[in-house]
XYZ file of C-alpha atoms in Angstrom:
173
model
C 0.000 0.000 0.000
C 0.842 3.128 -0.832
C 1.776 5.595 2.632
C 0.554 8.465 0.449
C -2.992 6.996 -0.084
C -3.121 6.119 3.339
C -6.116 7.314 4.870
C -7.160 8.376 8.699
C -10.277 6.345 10.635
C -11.586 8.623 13.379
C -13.715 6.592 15.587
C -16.212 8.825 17.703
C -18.503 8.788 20.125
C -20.130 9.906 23.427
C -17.514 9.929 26.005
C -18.884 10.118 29.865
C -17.761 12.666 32.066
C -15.857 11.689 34.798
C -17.533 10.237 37.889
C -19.248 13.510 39.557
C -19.608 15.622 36.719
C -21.840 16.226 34.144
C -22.089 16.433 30.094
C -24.168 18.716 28.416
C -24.431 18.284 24.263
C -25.532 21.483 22.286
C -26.168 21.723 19.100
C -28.128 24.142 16.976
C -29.027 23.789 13.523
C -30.926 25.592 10.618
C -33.821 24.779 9.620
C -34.877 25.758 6.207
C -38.442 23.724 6.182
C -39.753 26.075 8.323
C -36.633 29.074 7.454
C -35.851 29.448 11.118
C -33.648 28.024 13.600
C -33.447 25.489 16.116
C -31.335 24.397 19.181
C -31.137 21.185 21.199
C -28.975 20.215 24.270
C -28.822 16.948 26.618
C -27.551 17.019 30.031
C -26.349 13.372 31.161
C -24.388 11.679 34.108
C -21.274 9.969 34.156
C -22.686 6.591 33.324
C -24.806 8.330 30.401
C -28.120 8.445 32.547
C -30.618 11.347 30.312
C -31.048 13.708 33.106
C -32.810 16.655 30.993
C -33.184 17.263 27.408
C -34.344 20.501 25.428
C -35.690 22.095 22.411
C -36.085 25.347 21.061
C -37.140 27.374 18.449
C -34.698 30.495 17.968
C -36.231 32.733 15.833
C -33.772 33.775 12.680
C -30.085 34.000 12.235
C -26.909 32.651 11.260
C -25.895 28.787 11.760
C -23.361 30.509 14.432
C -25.878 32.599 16.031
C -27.984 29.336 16.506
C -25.012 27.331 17.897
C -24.267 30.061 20.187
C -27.751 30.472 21.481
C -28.028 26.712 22.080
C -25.034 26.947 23.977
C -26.154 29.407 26.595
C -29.274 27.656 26.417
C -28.138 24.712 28.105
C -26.020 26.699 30.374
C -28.683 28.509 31.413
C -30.677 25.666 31.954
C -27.620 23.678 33.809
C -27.420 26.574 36.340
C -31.297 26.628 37.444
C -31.457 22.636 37.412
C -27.958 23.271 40.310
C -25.225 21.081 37.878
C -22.048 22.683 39.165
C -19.423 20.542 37.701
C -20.275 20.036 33.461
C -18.229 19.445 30.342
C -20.428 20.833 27.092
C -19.566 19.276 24.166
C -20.570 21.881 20.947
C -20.031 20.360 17.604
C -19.688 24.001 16.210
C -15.813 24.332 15.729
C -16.411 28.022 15.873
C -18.446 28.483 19.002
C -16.081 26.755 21.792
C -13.367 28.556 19.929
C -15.085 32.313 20.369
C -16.522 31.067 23.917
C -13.298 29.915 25.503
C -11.151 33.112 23.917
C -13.684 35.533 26.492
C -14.958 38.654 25.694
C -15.929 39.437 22.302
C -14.827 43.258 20.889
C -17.158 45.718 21.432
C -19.820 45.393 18.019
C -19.230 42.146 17.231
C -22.135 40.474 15.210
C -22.537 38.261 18.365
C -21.483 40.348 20.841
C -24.448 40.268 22.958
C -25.165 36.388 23.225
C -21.364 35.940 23.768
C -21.626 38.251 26.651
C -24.828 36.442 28.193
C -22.391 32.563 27.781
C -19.190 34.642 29.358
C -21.310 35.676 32.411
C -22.735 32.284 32.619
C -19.243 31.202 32.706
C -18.114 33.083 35.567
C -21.073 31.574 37.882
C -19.304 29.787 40.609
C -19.240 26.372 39.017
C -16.508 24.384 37.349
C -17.071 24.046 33.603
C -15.078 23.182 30.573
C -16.433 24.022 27.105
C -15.059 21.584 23.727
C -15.834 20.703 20.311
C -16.619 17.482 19.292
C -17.218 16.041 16.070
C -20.827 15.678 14.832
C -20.838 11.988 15.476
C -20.377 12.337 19.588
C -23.245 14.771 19.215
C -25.975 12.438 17.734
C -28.674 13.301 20.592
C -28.222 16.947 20.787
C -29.076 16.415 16.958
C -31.808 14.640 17.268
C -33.436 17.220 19.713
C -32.685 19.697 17.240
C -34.912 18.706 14.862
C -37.175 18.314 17.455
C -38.319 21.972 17.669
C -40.123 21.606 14.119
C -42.792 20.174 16.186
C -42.537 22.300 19.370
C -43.379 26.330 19.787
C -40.971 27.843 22.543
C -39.041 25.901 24.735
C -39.137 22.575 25.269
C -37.489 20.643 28.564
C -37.612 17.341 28.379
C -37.330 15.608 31.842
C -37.400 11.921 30.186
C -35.800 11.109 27.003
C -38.265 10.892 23.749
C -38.840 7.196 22.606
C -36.963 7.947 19.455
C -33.647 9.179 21.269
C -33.285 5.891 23.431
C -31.823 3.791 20.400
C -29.665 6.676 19.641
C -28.389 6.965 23.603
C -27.255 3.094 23.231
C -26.385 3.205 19.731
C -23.541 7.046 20.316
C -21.712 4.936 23.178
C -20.894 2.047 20.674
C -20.559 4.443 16.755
């Protein structure tokens, strides 16, 4: 074989927190069906447990805007449920990226939501923020495209019917 034509398998998939902590999945997503956007998050334990789920509809925007509202989204919804040690997982490249360099400039496009997440930040919790690849973000996706059924907000306290396959089936992809 040929070392030039060699080619790179990434495996992926859900990894648990560690024992104690928590791991919320964001994702946000366009949806041109109905021309708006969505966001989805799932908050789960370090043995994979669904502790909360949500959905939202997120008015209009960019596919970073959506990402980014997602994002503080979950946080949000991580702080008022009292998770004080969580790992998100974003499978936005760009919004860990703008989230973890601080404070935006002063006019940024998303200036505003990016101050809301920094504040969240700074809450007296420990938190990490990464990117992930799509494929560790399957349920966060899923919930996404739940919002084309759902007006507002959506919290989920039990997982949908749908997502169970999908909870068994990201620990094994």
């Amino acid at each position: 074989m040929d070392p030039g034509n060699l080619q790179l398998i990434q495996r992926c998939w859900w990894n648990p927190p560690p024992q104690d902590y928590f791991k919320l999945n964001v994702d946000g997503s366009c949806l041109p069906s109905l021309g708006r956007l969505g966001a989805g998050g799932v908050l789960r334990d370090s043995i994979g447990n669904w502790i909360w789920g949500f959905s939202c509809s997120c008015g209009q925007g960019s596919s970073l805007l959506v990402e980014l509202c997602a994002l503080k989204l979950g946080l949000f919804i991580a702080w008022d449920k009292g998770c004080r040690k969580l790992l998100v997982d974003s499978d936005s490249l760009e919004a860990p990226h703008i989230i973890n360099r601080g404070t935006p400039s002063v006019g940024t496009q998303f200036g505003d939501v990016i101050l809301e997440i920094v504040e969240l930040l700074h809450h007296s919790w420990d938190i990490k923020v990464f990117h992930v690849l799509r494929e560790a973000n399957v349920i966060a996706d899923f919930l996404v495209k739940l919002e084309e059924s759902v007006v507002g907000l959506l919290v989920l306290e039990h997982p949908p019917l749908e997502s169970v396959e999908l909870s068994v089936t990201d620990s094994f992809i």
